């Protein structure tokens, strides 16, 4: 309840939405994420595709510059996935329009921490993809 109260105070409004299918890590949820293709490489899921884009050797400064774009590409691949799971994911995301998406979890960058708030970047990126889809653009096009 504290996270919900903080979200309301922070300006997300009374109606914000989330679905476990939107998460990129599914250790706590029963959801089989579709395999994805990013830059011609096939990955088991969007989280694996995201981590595969880290620079080698790892450079934290460089990764901080690239991680949002890497997640956006991984998420686009998730919604580009073909087959029933990809189609239902696209439909689920579009059905949330025009409500804010908010990932309440213990992460102040990708989510919205119940005690501290946060950037909700995962929600922000999903809303960007959703808006592209709603406008009929090819939201999942490769770069």
CSV table of N, CA and C in Angstrom, one decimal:
chain,number,residue,atom,x,y,z
A,1,UNK,N,0.8,-1.2,0.0
A,1,UNK,CA,0.0,0.0,0.0
A,1,UNK,C,0.9,1.3,0.0
A,2,UNK,N,2.0,1.2,0.6
A,2,UNK,CA,2.9,2.4,0.7
A,2,UNK,C,3.3,2.9,-0.7
A,3,UNK,N,3.6,1.9,-1.6
A,3,UNK,CA,4.0,2.2,-2.9
A,3,UNK,C,2.9,2.8,-3.7
A,4,UNK,N,1.7,2.3,-3.5
A,4,UNK,CA,0.6,2.9,-4.2
A,4,UNK,C,0.3,4.3,-3.8
A,5,UNK,N,0.4,4.6,-2.4
A,5,UNK,CA,0.2,5.9,-1.9
A,5,UNK,C,1.2,6.9,-2.4
A,6,UNK,N,2.5,6.4,-2.5
A,6,UNK,CA,3.5,7.3,-3.0
A,6,UNK,C,3.3,7.6,-4.5
A,7,UNK,N,2.9,6.6,-5.2
A,7,UNK,CA,2.6,6.8,-6.7
A,7,UNK,C,1.5,7.9,-6.8
A,8,UNK,N,0.5,7.8,-6.1
A,8,UNK,CA,-0.6,8.7,-6.2
A,8,UNK,C,-0.1,10.2,-5.8
A,9,UNK,N,0.7,10.3,-4.8
A,9,UNK,CA,1.3,11.6,-4.4
A,9,UNK,C,2.3,12.1,-5.4
A,10,UNK,N,2.9,11.2,-6.2
A,10,UNK,CA,3.9,11.7,-7.1
A,10,UNK,C,3.3,12.1,-8.4
A,11,UNK,N,2.1,11.9,-8.6
A,11,UNK,CA,1.5,12.4,-9.8
A,11,UNK,C,1.1,11.4,-10.9
A,12,UNK,N,1.1,10.1,-10.6
A,12,UNK,CA,0.7,9.1,-11.5
A,12,UNK,C,-0.8,9.0,-11.7
A,13,UNK,N,-1.5,9.6,-10.8
A,13,UNK,CA,-2.9,9.7,-10.9
A,13,UNK,C,-3.6,8.4,-10.3
A,14,UNK,N,-4.9,8.5,-10.3
A,14,UNK,CA,-5.6,7.4,-9.7
A,14,UNK,C,-5.6,6.1,-10.5
A,15,UNK,N,-5.5,6.3,-11.8
A,15,UNK,CA,-5.5,5.1,-12.7
A,15,UNK,C,-4.2,4.9,-13.4
A,16,UNK,N,-3.3,4.1,-12.8
A,16,UNK,CA,-2.1,3.7,-13.5
A,16,UNK,C,-2.2,2.2,-13.6
A,17,UNK,N,-1.6,1.6,-14.6
A,17,UNK,CA,-1.7,0.2,-14.8
A,17,UNK,C,-0.3,-0.5,-14.9
A,18,UNK,N,-0.4,-1.8,-14.7
A,18,UNK,CA,0.8,-2.6,-14.9
A,18,UNK,C,0.4,-4.1,-15.1
A,19,UNK,N,1.2,-4.8,-15.8
A,19,UNK,CA,0.9,-6.3,-16.0
A,19,UNK,C,2.2,-7.0,-15.8
A,20,UNK,N,2.1,-8.2,-15.2
A,20,UNK,CA,3.4,-8.9,-15.0
A,20,UNK,C,4.1,-9.3,-16.3
A,21,UNK,N,3.3,-9.4,-17.4
A,21,UNK,CA,3.8,-9.6,-18.7
A,21,UNK,C,4.8,-8.5,-19.2
A,22,UNK,N,4.7,-7.3,-18.6
A,22,UNK,CA,5.5,-6.2,-19.0
A,22,UNK,C,6.9,-6.3,-18.4
A,23,UNK,N,7.0,-7.0,-17.3
A,23,UNK,CA,8.3,-7.2,-16.6
A,23,UNK,C,9.3,-7.8,-17.5
A,24,UNK,N,10.6,-7.5,-17.3
A,24,UNK,CA,11.6,-8.1,-18.0
A,24,UNK,C,12.3,-9.2,-17.3
A,25,UNK,N,12.0,-9.3,-16.0
A,25,UNK,CA,12.5,-10.4,-15.2
A,25,UNK,C,11.3,-11.2,-14.6
A,26,UNK,N,11.2,-12.5,-14.8
A,26,UNK,CA,10.0,-13.2,-14.4
A,26,UNK,C,10.3,-14.3,-13.4
A,27,UNK,N,11.2,-14.0,-12.5
A,27,UNK,CA,11.5,-15.0,-11.4
A,27,UNK,C,10.3,-15.1,-10.4
A,28,UNK,N,9.6,-14.0,-10.3
A,28,UNK,CA,8.4,-14.1,-9.3
A,28,UNK,C,7.1,-14.3,-10.0
A,29,UNK,N,7.1,-14.3,-11.3
A,29,UNK,CA,5.8,-14.4,-12.1
A,29,UNK,C,5.8,-15.6,-13.0
A,30,UNK,N,4.7,-16.2,-13.2
A,30,UNK,CA,4.5,-17.3,-14.2
A,30,UNK,C,4.2,-16.7,-15.5
A,31,UNK,N,5.2,-16.5,-16.3
A,31,UNK,CA,5.0,-16.0,-17.7
A,31,UNK,C,6.2,-16.5,-18.5
A,32,UNK,N,5.8,-17.1,-19.7
A,32,UNK,CA,6.9,-17.5,-20.6
A,32,UNK,C,7.1,-16.5,-21.6
A,33,UNK,N,8.1,-15.7,-21.5
A,33,UNK,CA,8.4,-14.7,-22.4
A,33,UNK,C,8.8,-15.2,-23.8
A,34,UNK,N,8.4,-14.6,-24.9
A,34,UNK,CA,8.8,-15.1,-26.2
A,34,UNK,C,10.3,-14.9,-26.4
A,35,UNK,N,10.9,-15.7,-27.2
A,35,UNK,CA,12.3,-15.5,-27.6
A,35,UNK,C,12.3,-14.3,-28.5
A,36,UNK,N,13.4,-13.6,-28.6
A,36,UNK,CA,13.5,-12.3,-29.3
A,36,UNK,C,14.8,-12.3,-30.2
A,37,UNK,N,14.7,-11.4,-31.2
A,37,UNK,CA,15.9,-11.2,-32.1
A,37,UNK,C,16.3,-9.8,-32.0
A,38,UNK,N,17.6,-9.5,-31.7
A,38,UNK,CA,18.1,-8.2,-31.6
A,38,UNK,C,19.4,-8.2,-32.4
A,39,UNK,N,19.5,-7.3,-33.4
A,39,UNK,CA,20.7,-7.2,-34.2
A,39,UNK,C,21.1,-8.5,-34.8
A,40,UNK,N,20.1,-9.3,-35.3
A,40,UNK,CA,20.3,-10.5,-35.9
A,40,UNK,C,20.6,-11.7,-35.0
A,41,UNK,N,20.7,-11.5,-33.7
A,41,UNK,CA,21.0,-12.5,-32.8
A,41,UNK,C,19.7,-12.9,-32.0
A,42,UNK,N,19.5,-14.2,-31.8
A,42,UNK,CA,18.3,-14.8,-31.1
A,42,UNK,C,18.7,-14.9,-29.6
A,43,UNK,N,17.7,-14.5,-28.8
A,43,UNK,CA,17.9,-14.6,-27.3
A,43,UNK,C,16.6,-15.3,-26.8
A,44,UNK,N,16.8,-15.9,-25.6
A,44,UNK,CA,15.6,-16.6,-25.0
A,44,UNK,C,14.5,-15.6,-24.5
A,45,UNK,N,14.9,-14.4,-24.2
A,45,UNK,CA,14.0,-13.4,-23.7
A,45,UNK,C,14.6,-12.0,-23.8
A,46,UNK,N,13.8,-11.0,-23.5
A,46,UNK,CA,14.2,-9.6,-23.6
A,46,UNK,C,15.3,-9.3,-22.6
A,47,UNK,N,15.2,-9.9,-21.4
A,47,UNK,CA,16.3,-9.6,-20.4
A,47,UNK,C,17.6,-10.1,-20.9
A,48,UNK,N,17.6,-11.3,-21.5
A,48,UNK,CA,18.9,-11.8,-22.0
A,48,UNK,C,19.4,-11.0,-23.1
A,49,UNK,N,18.5,-10.5,-24.0
A,49,UNK,CA,19.0,-9.6,-25.1
A,49,UNK,C,19.5,-8.3,-24.5
A,50,UNK,N,18.9,-7.8,-23.5
A,50,UNK,CA,19.4,-6.5,-22.8
A,50,UNK,C,20.8,-6.7,-22.3
A,51,UNK,N,21.0,-7.8,-21.5
A,51,UNK,CA,22.4,-8.0,-21.0
A,51,UNK,C,23.4,-8.3,-22.0
A,52,UNK,N,23.0,-8.9,-23.1
A,52,UNK,CA,24.0,-9.2,-24.2
A,52,UNK,C,24.5,-8.0,-24.9
A,53,UNK,N,23.8,-6.8,-24.7
A,53,UNK,CA,24.3,-5.6,-25.3
A,53,UNK,C,25.3,-4.8,-24.5
A,54,UNK,N,25.7,-5.4,-23.3
A,54,UNK,CA,26.7,-4.7,-22.5
A,54,UNK,C,28.0,-4.7,-23.2
A,55,UNK,N,28.8,-3.6,-23.0
A,55,UNK,CA,30.1,-3.6,-23.7
A,55,UNK,C,31.1,-4.6,-23.1
A,56,UNK,N,31.9,-5.2,-23.9
A,56,UNK,CA,33.0,-6.1,-23.5
A,56,UNK,C,34.3,-5.5,-23.9
A,57,UNK,N,35.3,-5.4,-23.0
A,57,UNK,CA,35.1,-5.6,-21.6
A,57,UNK,C,34.1,-4.6,-21.0
A,58,UNK,N,33.5,-5.0,-19.9
A,58,UNK,CA,32.5,-4.1,-19.3
A,58,UNK,C,33.1,-2.8,-18.9
A,59,UNK,N,32.4,-1.7,-19.2
A,59,UNK,CA,32.7,-0.4,-18.9
A,59,UNK,C,31.5,0.3,-18.4
A,60,UNK,N,31.4,0.5,-17.1
A,60,UNK,CA,30.2,1.0,-16.4
A,60,UNK,C,29.8,2.4,-17.0
A,61,UNK,N,30.8,3.3,-17.2
A,61,UNK,CA,30.4,4.6,-17.7
A,61,UNK,C,29.8,4.5,-19.1
A,62,UNK,N,30.4,3.6,-20.0
A,62,UNK,CA,29.8,3.4,-21.3
A,62,UNK,C,28.4,2.8,-21.2
A,63,UNK,N,28.3,1.8,-20.3
A,63,UNK,CA,27.0,1.1,-20.2
A,63,UNK,C,25.9,2.1,-19.7
A,64,UNK,N,26.2,3.0,-18.8
A,64,UNK,CA,25.2,4.0,-18.3
A,64,UNK,C,24.7,4.8,-19.4
A,65,UNK,N,25.6,5.1,-20.4
A,65,UNK,CA,25.2,5.9,-21.6
A,65,UNK,C,24.2,5.1,-22.5
A,66,UNK,N,24.4,3.7,-22.6
A,66,UNK,CA,23.7,2.9,-23.5
A,66,UNK,C,22.5,2.1,-23.0
A,67,UNK,N,22.4,1.9,-21.7
A,67,UNK,CA,21.5,1.0,-21.1
A,67,UNK,C,20.0,1.2,-21.4
A,68,UNK,N,19.6,2.5,-21.5
A,68,UNK,CA,18.2,2.8,-21.8
A,68,UNK,C,17.9,2.4,-23.3
A,69,UNK,N,18.8,2.7,-24.2
A,69,UNK,CA,18.6,2.3,-25.6
A,69,UNK,C,18.7,0.8,-25.7
A,70,UNK,N,19.5,0.1,-25.0
A,70,UNK,CA,19.6,-1.3,-25.0
A,70,UNK,C,18.3,-1.9,-24.5
A,71,UNK,N,17.7,-1.4,-23.5
A,71,UNK,CA,16.4,-1.9,-23.0
A,71,UNK,C,15.3,-1.6,-24.0
A,72,UNK,N,15.3,-0.4,-24.6
A,72,UNK,CA,14.3,-0.1,-25.6
A,72,UNK,C,14.3,-1.1,-26.7
A,73,UNK,N,15.5,-1.4,-27.2
A,73,UNK,CA,15.7,-2.4,-28.3
A,73,UNK,C,15.2,-3.7,-27.9
A,74,UNK,N,15.5,-4.2,-26.7
A,74,UNK,CA,15.1,-5.5,-26.2
A,74,UNK,C,13.6,-5.5,-26.0
A,75,UNK,N,13.0,-4.4,-25.5
A,75,UNK,CA,11.5,-4.4,-25.4
A,75,UNK,C,10.8,-4.4,-26.8
A,76,UNK,N,11.4,-3.6,-27.7
A,76,UNK,CA,10.8,-3.6,-29.0
A,76,UNK,C,10.8,-5.0,-29.6
A,77,UNK,N,11.9,-5.7,-29.4
A,77,UNK,CA,12.0,-7.1,-29.9
A,77,UNK,C,11.0,-8.0,-29.2
A,78,UNK,N,10.7,-7.8,-28.0
A,78,UNK,CA,9.7,-8.5,-27.3
A,78,UNK,C,8.3,-8.3,-27.9
A,79,UNK,N,8.0,-7.1,-28.2
A,79,UNK,CA,6.7,-6.8,-28.8
A,79,UNK,C,6.7,-7.1,-30.3
A,80,UNK,N,7.8,-7.3,-30.9
A,80,UNK,CA,7.9,-7.7,-32.3
A,80,UNK,C,7.8,-9.2,-32.5
A,81,UNK,N,7.9,-9.9,-31.4
A,81,UNK,CA,7.9,-11.4,-31.5
A,81,UNK,C,6.7,-11.9,-32.2
A,82,UNK,N,6.9,-12.9,-33.0
A,82,UNK,CA,5.7,-13.4,-33.8
A,82,UNK,C,5.1,-14.5,-33.0
A,83,UNK,N,3.9,-14.8,-33.4
A,83,UNK,CA,3.1,-15.9,-32.7
A,83,UNK,C,2.1,-15.4,-31.7
A,84,UNK,N,1.4,-16.3,-31.1
A,84,UNK,CA,0.4,-15.9,-30.2
A,84,UNK,C,0.9,-15.1,-29.0
A,85,UNK,N,2.0,-15.4,-28.4
A,85,UNK,CA,2.5,-14.6,-27.3
A,85,UNK,C,2.8,-13.2,-27.7
A,86,UNK,N,3.4,-13.0,-28.8
A,86,UNK,CA,3.7,-11.6,-29.3
A,86,UNK,C,2.5,-10.9,-29.6
A,87,UNK,N,1.5,-11.5,-30.3
A,87,UNK,CA,0.2,-10.8,-30.6
A,87,UNK,C,-0.5,-10.4,-29.3
A,88,UNK,N,-0.6,-11.3,-28.3
A,88,UNK,CA,-1.3,-11.0,-27.1
A,88,UNK,C,-0.6,-10.0,-26.3
A,89,UNK,N,0.7,-9.9,-26.3
A,89,UNK,CA,1.5,-8.9,-25.7
A,89,UNK,C,1.2,-7.5,-26.3
A,90,UNK,N,1.2,-7.5,-27.6
A,90,UNK,CA,0.9,-6.2,-28.2
A,90,UNK,C,-0.5,-5.7,-27.9
A,91,UNK,N,-1.5,-6.7,-27.9
A,91,UNK,CA,-2.9,-6.3,-27.6
A,91,UNK,C,-3.0,-5.9,-26.1
A,92,UNK,N,-2.3,-6.5,-25.2
A,92,UNK,CA,-2.3,-6.2,-23.8
A,92,UNK,C,-1.7,-4.8,-23.6
A,93,UNK,N,-0.6,-4.5,-24.3
A,93,UNK,CA,0.0,-3.1,-24.1
A,93,UNK,C,-0.9,-2.1,-24.7
A,94,UNK,N,-1.5,-2.3,-25.9
A,94,UNK,CA,-2.4,-1.3,-26.4
A,94,UNK,C,-3.7,-1.1,-25.6
A,95,UNK,N,-4.1,-2.2,-24.9
A,95,UNK,CA,-5.3,-2.0,-24.1
A,95,UNK,C,-5.1,-1.1,-22.9
A,96,UNK,N,-3.9,-0.8,-22.5
A,96,UNK,CA,-3.6,0.0,-21.4
A,96,UNK,C,-3.7,1.5,-21.8
A,97,UNK,N,-3.8,1.8,-23.1
A,97,UNK,CA,-3.8,3.2,-23.5
A,97,UNK,C,-5.1,3.9,-23.0
A,98,UNK,N,-5.0,5.1,-22.5
A,98,UNK,CA,-4.0,6.1,-22.4
A,98,UNK,C,-3.4,6.1,-21.0
A,99,UNK,N,-3.6,5.2,-20.2
A,99,UNK,CA,-3.2,5.2,-18.7
A,99,UNK,C,-1.7,5.1,-18.6
A,100,UNK,N,-1.2,5.8,-17.5
A,100,UNK,CA,0.2,5.7,-17.2
A,100,UNK,C,0.6,4.2,-16.8
A,101,UNK,N,1.7,3.8,-17.2
A,101,UNK,CA,2.2,2.4,-16.7
A,101,UNK,C,3.2,2.7,-15.6
A,102,UNK,N,3.1,1.9,-14.6
A,102,UNK,CA,4.0,2.1,-13.4
A,102,UNK,C,4.4,0.7,-12.9
A,103,UNK,N,5.7,0.5,-12.8
A,103,UNK,CA,6.3,-0.7,-12.3
A,103,UNK,C,6.7,-0.5,-10.9
A,104,UNK,N,5.9,-0.9,-9.9
A,104,UNK,CA,6.2,-0.7,-8.5
A,104,UNK,C,7.1,-1.9,-8.1
A,105,UNK,N,8.3,-1.6,-7.8
A,105,UNK,CA,9.3,-2.7,-7.4
A,105,UNK,C,10.5,-2.0,-6.8
A,106,UNK,N,11.3,-2.7,-6.2
A,106,UNK,CA,12.5,-2.2,-5.4
A,106,UNK,C,13.6,-1.8,-6.4
A,107,UNK,N,13.4,-0.9,-7.2
A,107,UNK,CA,14.4,-0.4,-8.2
A,107,UNK,C,14.0,1.0,-8.5
A,108,UNK,N,14.9,2.0,-8.2
A,108,UNK,CA,14.5,3.4,-8.4
A,108,UNK,C,14.8,3.9,-9.8
A,109,UNK,N,15.5,3.1,-10.6
A,109,UNK,CA,15.7,3.5,-12.0
A,109,UNK,C,14.7,2.8,-12.9
A,110,UNK,N,14.7,1.5,-13.0
A,110,UNK,CA,13.8,0.8,-13.9
A,110,UNK,C,12.3,0.8,-13.4
A,111,UNK,N,12.2,0.9,-12.1
A,111,UNK,CA,10.9,0.9,-11.5
A,111,UNK,C,10.6,2.1,-10.6
A,112,UNK,N,9.6,1.9,-9.8
A,112,UNK,CA,9.2,2.9,-8.8
A,112,UNK,C,9.2,2.2,-7.5
A,113,UNK,N,10.2,2.5,-6.7
A,113,UNK,CA,10.4,1.9,-5.4
A,113,UNK,C,9.3,2.3,-4.4
A,114,UNK,N,8.7,1.3,-3.7
A,114,UNK,CA,7.6,1.7,-2.8
A,114,UNK,C,7.9,2.7,-1.7
A,115,UNK,N,9.2,2.8,-1.3
A,115,UNK,CA,9.6,3.7,-0.3
A,115,UNK,C,10.2,5.0,-0.8
A,116,UNK,N,10.9,4.9,-1.9
A,116,UNK,CA,11.7,6.0,-2.4
A,116,UNK,C,11.2,6.6,-3.7
A,117,UNK,N,10.2,6.0,-4.4
A,117,UNK,CA,9.8,6.5,-5.7
A,117,UNK,C,10.8,6.0,-6.7
A,118,UNK,N,10.9,6.7,-7.8
A,118,UNK,CA,11.9,6.3,-8.8
A,118,UNK,C,11.6,6.9,-10.2
A,119,UNK,N,12.4,6.5,-11.2
A,119,UNK,CA,12.3,7.0,-12.5
A,119,UNK,C,11.3,6.2,-13.4
A,120,UNK,N,11.0,5.0,-13.0
A,120,UNK,CA,10.0,4.1,-13.7
A,120,UNK,C,10.4,4.0,-15.2
A,121,UNK,N,11.7,3.9,-15.4
A,121,UNK,CA,12.1,3.9,-16.8
A,121,UNK,C,11.5,2.7,-17.7
A,122,UNK,N,11.3,1.6,-17.1
A,122,UNK,CA,10.7,0.5,-17.8
A,122,UNK,C,9.3,0.9,-18.2
A,123,UNK,N,8.5,1.5,-17.4
A,123,UNK,CA,7.2,2.0,-17.7
A,123,UNK,C,7.2,3.1,-18.8
A,124,UNK,N,8.2,4.0,-18.7
A,124,UNK,CA,8.4,5.1,-19.6
A,124,UNK,C,8.6,4.5,-21.0
A,125,UNK,N,9.5,3.5,-21.1
A,125,UNK,CA,9.8,2.9,-22.4
A,125,UNK,C,8.6,2.2,-23.0
A,126,UNK,N,7.9,1.5,-22.1
A,126,UNK,CA,6.7,0.8,-22.6
A,126,UNK,C,5.6,1.8,-23.1
A,127,UNK,N,5.5,2.9,-22.4
A,127,UNK,CA,4.5,3.9,-22.9
A,127,UNK,C,5.0,4.5,-24.2
A,128,UNK,N,6.3,4.6,-24.4
A,128,UNK,CA,6.8,5.1,-25.7
A,128,UNK,C,6.4,4.1,-26.8
A,129,UNK,N,6.7,2.8,-26.6
A,129,UNK,CA,6.3,1.8,-27.6
A,129,UNK,C,4.8,1.8,-27.8
A,130,UNK,N,4.0,1.9,-26.8
A,130,UNK,CA,2.6,1.9,-26.9
A,130,UNK,C,2.1,3.1,-27.7
A,131,UNK,N,2.6,4.2,-27.5
A,131,UNK,CA,2.3,5.4,-28.3
A,131,UNK,C,2.6,5.2,-29.7
A,132,UNK,N,3.7,4.7,-30.0
A,132,UNK,CA,4.1,4.4,-31.4
A,132,UNK,C,3.1,3.4,-32.1
A,133,UNK,N,2.7,2.4,-31.3
A,133,UNK,CA,1.7,1.4,-31.8
A,133,UNK,C,0.4,2.1,-32.0
A,134,UNK,N,0.0,2.9,-31.1
A,134,UNK,CA,-1.4,3.6,-31.2
A,134,UNK,C,-1.4,4.5,-32.4
A,135,UNK,N,-0.3,5.1,-32.7
A,135,UNK,CA,-0.3,6.0,-33.9
A,135,UNK,C,-0.1,5.2,-35.2
A,136,UNK,N,0.0,3.9,-35.1
A,136,UNK,CA,0.1,3.1,-36.3
A,136,UNK,C,1.5,3.1,-36.8
A,137,UNK,N,2.5,3.6,-36.1
A,137,UNK,CA,3.9,3.5,-36.5
A,137,UNK,C,4.4,2.1,-36.2
A,138,UNK,N,5.5,1.8,-36.9
A,138,UNK,CA,6.1,0.5,-36.6
A,138,UNK,C,7.0,0.6,-35.4
A,139,UNK,N,6.3,0.4,-34.2
A,139,UNK,CA,7.0,0.7,-32.9
A,139,UNK,C,8.2,-0.3,-32.7
A,140,UNK,N,8.1,-1.4,-33.4
A,140,UNK,CA,9.1,-2.4,-33.1
A,140,UNK,C,10.1,-2.6,-34.2
A,141,UNK,N,10.2,-1.6,-35.0
A,141,UNK,CA,11.2,-1.6,-36.1
A,141,UNK,C,12.6,-1.6,-35.5
A,142,UNK,N,13.5,-2.3,-36.2
A,142,UNK,CA,14.9,-2.3,-35.7
A,142,UNK,C,15.6,-1.0,-36.1
A,143,UNK,N,16.6,-0.7,-35.4
A,143,UNK,CA,17.3,0.6,-35.6
A,143,UNK,C,18.2,0.5,-36.8
